[in-house]
């Protein structure tokens, strides 16, 4: 555990609520969601990730979402939005606009069109990192983004001062083991949803950046607290219940899942952005059932504490 | 051969020349390139495709490129820019901006982030097509874009009035055979670079939309003319020489290849957009050699005519 | 067209009829099939390919099939069985056993388990080729076999005297163009089912090794004859009808298709080897309809001749 | 932890030493290896896995290896060879031959050629399991074998009495979590090398079937013992050192690695079977360095105990 990490714990990915008719950001439900999540103890907020449908948003929409979230968070927890682009220049532009709005850090996401070598991927991350003052979370995702940083590249990038975090979506736990072993505390590791987050914590990770935490913030925070307190078996039991969300995500559309789950909970965040489909009826029932089970697991665990 | 197709023949993909310091479109070399290509007999121009590094450009840069190309073409040949987005709303916005600049058609490119079902892909193409007046070229590319329209979906989309063209980058010639057979002349097919274009013509295709044609417009047009005149064996011989460009493209970065080849030919179009690399030294020599060989093949073929 | 090629034209892949209870080769239907195919004018026979479920057979079953087919063919057409193995030693053993039974050539199939470099793939083909006297057909299939010979490796292997043929299942027509261009007549190319065979012939191929030809030998031979006679448009029309078989193959199990189609035609060849499934009811109807259409196309084409 | 599992702990995959000239099994080094591994405390032996180059061996070679290993083990630890085939019939034949030699269980490996549905994969495992008396280890490997059992299929197969184990090579820890959660103790889970084995143990796994354990049996057994004794941090430290073997395996040929590492340690097991290459010089040095480091880690850990 890297005790100096400014970002740690449970950091939900925020959905992006958009008015389908006008394309405008739905400010009210977004502000309500921010308050709700902070109220349940999350340790940070990350808008504009995969869950935030970042690839489907215009630059104006992205800026507006960062403005609203940063304003509503009001410094209570760090706000760490995603900067996502194929081109270094577009990433720099987003980084400049977002830091101008007072964010606390950036999740740097390299989208790829033509395939890149490690050297070029590294140049993207390095160029943007050197241009900003805030801490950077490296993000690679071989499946959704087509970019896969090797352990060697990650180790090299960790030598740049403000590259302080890495969030891996490969699901390869051996890679997490190697990166933690080889960066000697320079780089703190967050679990993404491709991993069982509890295992990343066991390996020395500092937290969990996740879509499921946007649906079940209380349980996600408790999982983290159980682990912190050394109660592995309590944490494992809660992890099993939470993992059902990940399983459902993997066979449906993630944004559709999270938006529907929030709608059930009373947040008018709307549907996923077309051409993405709304969650089909069967998945809706399954999602409702998982949320139901999570609530009861939650109570049981609570009594164990 | 669908004799009613308004778009046919050789339609080069245009590169996007950008000033690396300011991000501004380099207007002069772009205008020169447009004149050069039209001067060598190409039948249309398509900015903002893969070769045009569309995924690396801001909306402002895209609009500026369409403005310059449309203005310079001045109606001499049709201009058919790419509209590329993950979201239907972003695609609609681009389509509106481009048609406002007087383009003759649109290549509609579905980028994907979260995987889509055929029904949702179809909704993207249909929604945009119904919103504009000009002819639409469907474009699917399973490797670069992750979207692969099935024959059934293409046949269904061909029933929408202004969906008149399909350009396939799968390289599966059987699919071309099936689509041409099943759309009964409603859909004209263009070859992409994943195919040997001469074979797509033999199957009933109407032309070739291509990056190589931006490098070797005269030879590409001659290939098309030889085929039109029924000289298959002359066309095959020229095809073999031209195919070397495709082979080089497939092992390097396409934009880097085309931009370097144009630089050799005197167009100051600059380097590919970072983090894409410039063409390595070895590929530069190989490219120069292929261009050299193409020139001589060209003269030989000329004497055969 | 390489006029010295001993193997050319239509060479069907044979299915492997096995008694499910005893595992013994069903000799009678296999002999009847051999006679039937030769009677319809095929130019060779290839047992033990993908269609022959070679990966599902014991060595004893493979030997028995080669014995029966070679005996029944009786020198009327060449017999070219598949030698398929991950290990060079197992391939050598099969090659020795099959050549001892009087086969005319071998289709050499490299199965892969651990990934190989080109150099090692080449050593497999070279070692086996140098150990036998008969002509060798190189076979690579990136999808089913995981081995993909590059153009460079194929060109190098073509320098070995008895490596005379290449059958490509990649479906990449540009590769066929390059190999034919670069082997200068040393290597004759057969189309596999991943290609539209007529196009491979147009590029300079010598024939079609195929599962569909086992179902529709008369139409396959006519396609070849139409092409030989220079009637491209007649050939294209027949190709379209035949391609429906390929389309059905690609969404079902190939062995199940061919075995069921032969059963319809009166050959008691049985079901595919478990755990492969029999053809589902819906595909059976579709297959029957295609065969029906093929018969009528056949008559039409006949009258055109 | 399923306390009734007969197989548990560290079970190395054995290499297959073959005389390259004659193809005969090298009996002496194989017997020495069996004694060496048992002497270092391994809890079972598994010949004929991926590490055992099973896909490269004839049926006779497989039988001979099982005979030698079973004989030499002499009941000291269970022997659980791999049964590997595309066809149910071939798998049944191997199972019958191996159980006739007195093995204690079978690792059932479904090789695939044509793609299969879950139902057909299940029928392969079920048919073989019902035909034998001994415990069965299900094995799926999406990368090397192309077969990927879903959680649902595994849960269903776990209802067959002698299907008692599952070894997963997908590396997806969430799948392990789900299978353990949903099979309610009916199925014990082994870690394969795609996982960090310590994590699979933390999730409730019973052991580690592995190639690295054939190289470093003492350290692998100590890792297991440290975990059993509740010393997670000691185990994690040893895991990090052992993981270097997995990292090297993943960029080289696994059989080449293990065979070379055993050769260094004095076992004359020879080279990997052609066309697989011997370990390149650079990987040899790296392997020697890892083994060196492992020995010292080992001593340190020892003093900690």
mmCIF file with all atom_site columns, N, CA and C in Angstrom, chain C residues 39-77:
data_model
loop_
_atom_site.group_PDB
_atom_site.id
_atom_site.type_symbol
_atom_site.label_atom_id
_atom_site.label_alt_id
_atom_site.label_comp_id
_atom_site.label_asym_id
_atom_site.label_entity_id
_atom_site.label_seq_id
_atom_site.pdbx_PDB_ins_code
_atom_site.Cartn_x
_atom_site.Cartn_y
_atom_site.Cartn_z
_atom_site.occupancy
_atom_site.B_iso_or_equiv
_atom_site.pdbx_formal_charge
_atom_site.auth_seq_id
_atom_site.auth_comp_id
_atom_site.auth_asym_id
_atom_site.auth_atom_id
_atom_site.pdbx_PDB_model_num
ATOM 1   N N  . UNK C 1 39 ? -17.028 -39.729 -61.980 1.00 0.00 ? 39 UNK C N  1
ATOM 2   C CA . UNK C 1 39 ? -18.028 -39.772 -63.048 1.00 0.00 ? 39 UNK C CA 1
ATOM 3   C C  . UNK C 1 39 ? -18.520 -38.397 -63.468 1.00 0.00 ? 39 UNK C C  1
ATOM 4   N N  . UNK C 1 40 ? -18.479 -37.446 -62.559 1.00 0.00 ? 40 UNK C N  1
ATOM 5   C CA . UNK C 1 40 ? -18.914 -36.094 -62.893 1.00 0.00 ? 40 UNK C CA 1
ATOM 6   C C  . UNK C 1 40 ? -17.767 -35.189 -63.295 1.00 0.00 ? 40 UNK C C  1
ATOM 7   N N  . UNK C 1 41 ? -16.620 -35.796 -63.525 1.00 0.00 ? 41 UNK C N  1
ATOM 8   C CA . UNK C 1 41 ? -15.559 -35.036 -64.170 1.00 0.00 ? 41 UNK C CA 1
ATOM 9   C C  . UNK C 1 41 ? -14.563 -34.320 -63.289 1.00 0.00 ? 41 UNK C C  1
ATOM 10  N N  . UNK C 1 42 ? -14.549 -34.598 -61.979 1.00 0.00 ? 42 UNK C N  1
ATOM 11  C CA . UNK C 1 42 ? -13.563 -33.900 -61.145 1.00 0.00 ? 42 UNK C CA 1
ATOM 12  C C  . UNK C 1 42 ? -12.158 -34.308 -61.553 1.00 0.00 ? 42 UNK C C  1
ATOM 13  N N  . UNK C 1 43 ? -11.203 -33.421 -61.258 1.00 0.00 ? 43 UNK C N  1
ATOM 14  C CA . UNK C 1 43 ? -9.843  -33.613 -61.762 1.00 0.00 ? 43 UNK C CA 1
ATOM 15  C C  . UNK C 1 43 ? -8.896  -34.210 -60.744 1.00 0.00 ? 43 UNK C C  1
ATOM 16  N N  . UNK C 1 44 ? -9.401  -34.553 -59.567 1.00 0.00 ? 44 UNK C N  1
ATOM 17  C CA . UNK C 1 44 ? -8.568  -35.144 -58.524 1.00 0.00 ? 44 UNK C CA 1
ATOM 18  C C  . UNK C 1 44 ? -9.425  -35.326 -57.287 1.00 0.00 ? 44 UNK C C  1
ATOM 19  N N  . UNK C 1 45 ? -8.867  -35.969 -56.275 1.00 0.00 ? 45 UNK C N  1
ATOM 20  C CA . UNK C 1 45 ? -9.597  -36.216 -55.027 1.00 0.00 ? 45 UNK C CA 1
ATOM 21  C C  . UNK C 1 45 ? -8.676  -35.936 -53.853 1.00 0.00 ? 45 UNK C C  1
ATOM 22  N N  . UNK C 1 46 ? -9.197  -35.243 -52.856 1.00 0.00 ? 46 UNK C N  1
ATOM 23  C CA . UNK C 1 46 ? -8.381  -34.963 -51.687 1.00 0.00 ? 46 UNK C CA 1
ATOM 24  C C  . UNK C 1 46 ? -9.078  -35.403 -50.398 1.00 0.00 ? 46 UNK C C  1
ATOM 25  N N  . UNK C 1 47 ? -8.765  -36.613 -49.923 1.00 0.00 ? 47 UNK C N  1
ATOM 26  C CA . UNK C 1 47 ? -9.304  -37.027 -48.624 1.00 0.00 ? 47 UNK C CA 1
ATOM 27  C C  . UNK C 1 47 ? -8.505  -36.362 -47.490 1.00 0.00 ? 47 UNK C C  1
ATOM 28  N N  . UNK C 1 48 ? -9.050  -36.405 -46.288 1.00 0.00 ? 48 UNK C N  1
ATOM 29  C CA . UNK C 1 48 ? -8.333  -35.973 -45.086 1.00 0.00 ? 48 UNK C CA 1
ATOM 30  C C  . UNK C 1 48 ? -8.002  -34.478 -45.032 1.00 0.00 ? 48 UNK C C  1
ATOM 31  N N  . UNK C 1 49 ? -8.928  -33.665 -45.539 1.00 0.00 ? 49 UNK C N  1
ATOM 32  C CA . UNK C 1 49 ? -8.814  -32.221 -45.321 1.00 0.00 ? 49 UNK C CA 1
ATOM 33  C C  . UNK C 1 49 ? -9.741  -31.811 -44.181 1.00 0.00 ? 49 UNK C C  1
ATOM 34  N N  . UNK C 1 50 ? -9.991  -30.503 -44.064 1.00 0.00 ? 50 UNK C N  1
ATOM 35  C CA . UNK C 1 50 ? -10.930 -30.029 -43.043 1.00 0.00 ? 50 UNK C CA 1
ATOM 36  C C  . UNK C 1 50 ? -12.287 -30.701 -43.226 1.00 0.00 ? 50 UNK C C  1
ATOM 37  N N  . UNK C 1 51 ? -12.765 -30.716 -44.471 1.00 0.00 ? 51 UNK C N  1
ATOM 38  C CA . UNK C 1 51 ? -14.037 -31.360 -44.786 1.00 0.00 ? 51 UNK C CA 1
ATOM 39  C C  . UNK C 1 51 ? -14.009 -32.834 -44.401 1.00 0.00 ? 51 UNK C C  1
ATOM 40  N N  . UNK C 1 52 ? -12.825 -33.441 -44.478 1.00 0.00 ? 52 UNK C N  1
ATOM 41  C CA . UNK C 1 52 ? -12.658 -34.850 -44.132 1.00 0.00 ? 52 UNK C CA 1
ATOM 42  C C  . UNK C 1 52 ? -12.485 -35.056 -42.635 1.00 0.00 ? 52 UNK C C  1
ATOM 43  N N  . UNK C 1 53 ? -12.700 -34.000 -41.845 1.00 0.00 ? 53 UNK C N  1
ATOM 44  C CA . UNK C 1 53 ? -12.618 -34.091 -40.380 1.00 0.00 ? 53 UNK C CA 1
ATOM 45  C C  . UNK C 1 53 ? -11.300 -34.715 -39.939 1.00 0.00 ? 53 UNK C C  1
ATOM 46  N N  . UNK C 1 54 ? -10.232 -34.387 -40.647 1.00 0.00 ? 54 UNK C N  1
ATOM 47  C CA . UNK C 1 54 ? -8.947  -35.046 -40.387 1.00 0.00 ? 54 UNK C CA 1
ATOM 48  C C  . UNK C 1 54 ? -8.519  -34.932 -38.927 1.00 0.00 ? 54 UNK C C  1
ATOM 49  N N  . UNK C 1 55 ? -8.837  -33.780 -38.289 1.00 0.00 ? 55 UNK C N  1
ATOM 50  C CA . UNK C 1 55 ? -8.391  -33.576 -36.910 1.00 0.00 ? 55 UNK C CA 1
ATOM 51  C C  . UNK C 1 55 ? -9.095  -34.498 -35.929 1.00 0.00 ? 55 UNK C C  1
ATOM 52  N N  . UNK C 1 56 ? -10.167 -35.157 -36.375 1.00 0.00 ? 56 UNK C N  1
ATOM 53  C CA . UNK C 1 56 ? -10.977 -36.000 -35.488 1.00 0.00 ? 56 UNK C CA 1
ATOM 54  C C  . UNK C 1 56 ? -10.670 -37.489 -35.658 1.00 0.00 ? 56 UNK C C  1
ATOM 55  N N  . UNK C 1 57 ? -9.743  -37.821 -36.556 1.00 0.00 ? 57 UNK C N  1
ATOM 56  C CA . UNK C 1 57 ? -9.501  -39.220 -36.922 1.00 0.00 ? 57 UNK C CA 1
ATOM 57  C C  . UNK C 1 57 ? -8.219  -39.763 -36.319 1.00 0.00 ? 57 UNK C C  1
ATOM 58  N N  . UNK C 1 58 ? -8.233  -41.053 -35.979 1.00 0.00 ? 58 UNK C N  1
ATOM 59  C CA . UNK C 1 58 ? -7.011  -41.725 -35.528 1.00 0.00 ? 58 UNK C CA 1
ATOM 60  C C  . UNK C 1 58 ? -6.117  -41.995 -36.735 1.00 0.00 ? 58 UNK C C  1
ATOM 61  N N  . UNK C 1 59 ? -4.882  -42.324 -36.474 1.00 0.00 ? 59 UNK C N  1
ATOM 62  C CA . UNK C 1 59 ? -3.958  -42.636 -37.562 1.00 0.00 ? 59 UNK C CA 1
ATOM 63  C C  . UNK C 1 59 ? -4.460  -43.834 -38.358 1.00 0.00 ? 59 UNK C C  1
ATOM 64  N N  . UNK C 1 60 ? -4.980  -44.833 -37.687 1.00 0.00 ? 60 UNK C N  1
ATOM 65  C CA . UNK C 1 60 ? -5.478  -46.031 -38.374 1.00 0.00 ? 60 UNK C CA 1
ATOM 66  C C  . UNK C 1 60 ? -6.624  -45.670 -39.327 1.00 0.00 ? 60 UNK C C  1
ATOM 67  N N  . UNK C 1 61 ? -7.535  -44.822 -38.850 1.00 0.00 ? 61 UNK C N  1
ATOM 68  C CA . UNK C 1 61 ? -8.654  -44.406 -39.703 1.00 0.00 ? 61 UNK C CA 1
ATOM 69  C C  . UNK C 1 61 ? -8.148  -43.644 -40.923 1.00 0.00 ? 61 UNK C C  1
ATOM 70  N N  . UNK C 1 62 ? -7.143  -42.786 -40.715 1.00 0.00 ? 62 UNK C N  1
ATOM 71  C CA . UNK C 1 62 ? -6.606  -42.011 -41.845 1.00 0.00 ? 62 UNK C CA 1
ATOM 72  C C  . UNK C 1 62 ? -6.000  -42.931 -42.895 1.00 0.00 ? 62 UNK C C  1
ATOM 73  N N  . UNK C 1 63 ? -5.215  -43.910 -42.428 1.00 0.00 ? 63 UNK C N  1
ATOM 74  C CA . UNK C 1 63 ? -4.570  -44.845 -43.355 1.00 0.00 ? 63 UNK C CA 1
ATOM 75  C C  . UNK C 1 63 ? -5.633  -45.623 -44.140 1.00 0.00 ? 63 UNK C C  1
ATOM 76  N N  . UNK C 1 64 ? -6.641  -46.069 -43.448 1.00 0.00 ? 64 UNK C N  1
ATOM 77  C CA . UNK C 1 64 ? -7.681  -46.871 -44.090 1.00 0.00 ? 64 UNK C CA 1
ATOM 78  C C  . UNK C 1 64 ? -8.408  -46.050 -45.171 1.00 0.00 ? 64 UNK C C  1
ATOM 79  N N  . UNK C 1 65 ? -8.676  -44.777 -44.873 1.00 0.00 ? 65 UNK C N  1
ATOM 80  C CA . UNK C 1 65 ? -9.351  -43.923 -45.854 1.00 0.00 ? 65 UNK C CA 1
ATOM 81  C C  . UNK C 1 65 ? -8.481  -43.722 -47.096 1.00 0.00 ? 65 UNK C C  1
ATOM 82  N N  . UNK C 1 66 ? -7.211  -43.497 -46.892 1.00 0.00 ? 66 UNK C N  1
ATOM 83  C CA . UNK C 1 66 ? -6.315  -43.316 -48.039 1.00 0.00 ? 66 UNK C CA 1
ATOM 84  C C  . UNK C 1 66 ? -6.250  -44.610 -48.860 1.00 0.00 ? 66 UNK C C  1
ATOM 85  N N  . UNK C 1 67 ? -6.204  -45.735 -48.166 1.00 0.00 ? 67 UNK C N  1
ATOM 86  C CA . UNK C 1 67 ? -6.155  -47.021 -48.863 1.00 0.00 ? 67 UNK C CA 1
ATOM 87  C C  . UNK C 1 67 ? -7.387  -47.211 -49.756 1.00 0.00 ? 67 UNK C C  1
ATOM 88  N N  . UNK C 1 68 ? -8.549  -46.956 -49.186 1.00 0.00 ? 68 UNK C N  1
ATOM 89  C CA . UNK C 1 68 ? -9.792  -47.168 -49.936 1.00 0.00 ? 68 UNK C CA 1
ATOM 90  C C  . UNK C 1 68 ? -9.893  -46.206 -51.120 1.00 0.00 ? 68 UNK C C  1
ATOM 91  N N  . UNK C 1 69 ? -9.607  -44.936 -50.871 1.00 0.00 ? 69 UNK C N  1
ATOM 92  C CA . UNK C 1 69 ? -9.760  -43.935 -51.939 1.00 0.00 ? 69 UNK C CA 1
ATOM 93  C C  . UNK C 1 69 ? -8.764  -44.188 -53.068 1.00 0.00 ? 69 UNK C C  1
ATOM 94  N N  . UNK C 1 70 ? -7.527  -44.463 -52.719 1.00 0.00 ? 70 UNK C N  1
ATOM 95  C CA . UNK C 1 70 ? -6.508  -44.722 -53.736 1.00 0.00 ? 70 UNK C CA 1
ATOM 96  C C  . UNK C 1 70 ? -6.880  -45.950 -54.565 1.00 0.00 ? 70 UNK C C  1
ATOM 97  N N  . UNK C 1 71 ? -7.322  -46.985 -53.864 1.00 0.00 ? 71 UNK C N  1
ATOM 98  C CA . UNK C 1 71 ? -7.700  -48.224 -54.549 1.00 0.00 ? 71 UNK C CA 1
ATOM 99  C C  . UNK C 1 71 ? -8.874  -47.986 -55.500 1.00 0.00 ? 71 UNK C C  1
ATOM 100 N N  . UNK C 1 72 ? -9.883  -47.266 -55.004 1.00 0.00 ? 72 UNK C N  1
ATOM 101 C CA . UNK C 1 72 ? -11.080 -47.071 -55.820 1.00 0.00 ? 72 UNK C CA 1
ATOM 102 C C  . UNK C 1 72 ? -10.812 -46.122 -57.000 1.00 0.00 ? 72 UNK C C  1
ATOM 103 N N  . UNK C 1 73 ? -9.996  -45.102 -56.772 1.00 0.00 ? 73 UNK C N  1
ATOM 104 C CA . UNK C 1 73 ? -9.684  -44.168 -57.864 1.00 0.00 ? 73 UNK C CA 1
ATOM 105 C C  . UNK C 1 73 ? -8.936  -44.906 -58.976 1.00 0.00 ? 73 UNK C C  1
ATOM 106 N N  . UNK C 1 74 ? -8.095  -45.822 -58.587 1.00 0.00 ? 74 UNK C N  1
ATOM 107 C CA . UNK C 1 74 ? -7.426  -46.692 -59.567 1.00 0.00 ? 74 UNK C CA 1
ATOM 108 C C  . UNK C 1 74 ? -6.671  -45.918 -60.639 1.00 0.00 ? 74 UNK C C  1
ATOM 109 N N  . UNK C 1 75 ? -6.113  -44.759 -60.261 1.00 0.00 ? 75 UNK C N  1
ATOM 110 C CA . UNK C 1 75 ? -5.307  -44.016 -61.209 1.00 0.00 ? 75 UNK C CA 1
ATOM 111 C C  . UNK C 1 75 ? -6.104  -43.164 -62.175 1.00 0.00 ? 75 UNK C C  1
ATOM 112 N N  . UNK C 1 76 ? -7.449  -43.166 -62.078 1.00 0.00 ? 76 UNK C N  1
ATOM 113 C CA . UNK C 1 76 ? -8.253  -42.358 -63.002 1.00 0.00 ? 76 UNK C CA 1
ATOM 114 C C  . UNK C 1 76 ? -8.008  -40.863 -62.810 1.00 0.00 ? 76 UNK C C  1
ATOM 115 N N  . UNK C 1 77 ? -7.890  -40.459 -61.545 1.00 0.00 ? 77 UNK C N  1
ATOM 116 C CA . UNK C 1 77 ? -7.525  -39.055 -61.218 1.00 0.00 ? 77 UNK C CA 1
ATOM 117 C C  . UNK C 1 77 ? -6.523  -39.118 -60.070 1.00 0.00 ? 77 UNK C C  1
#
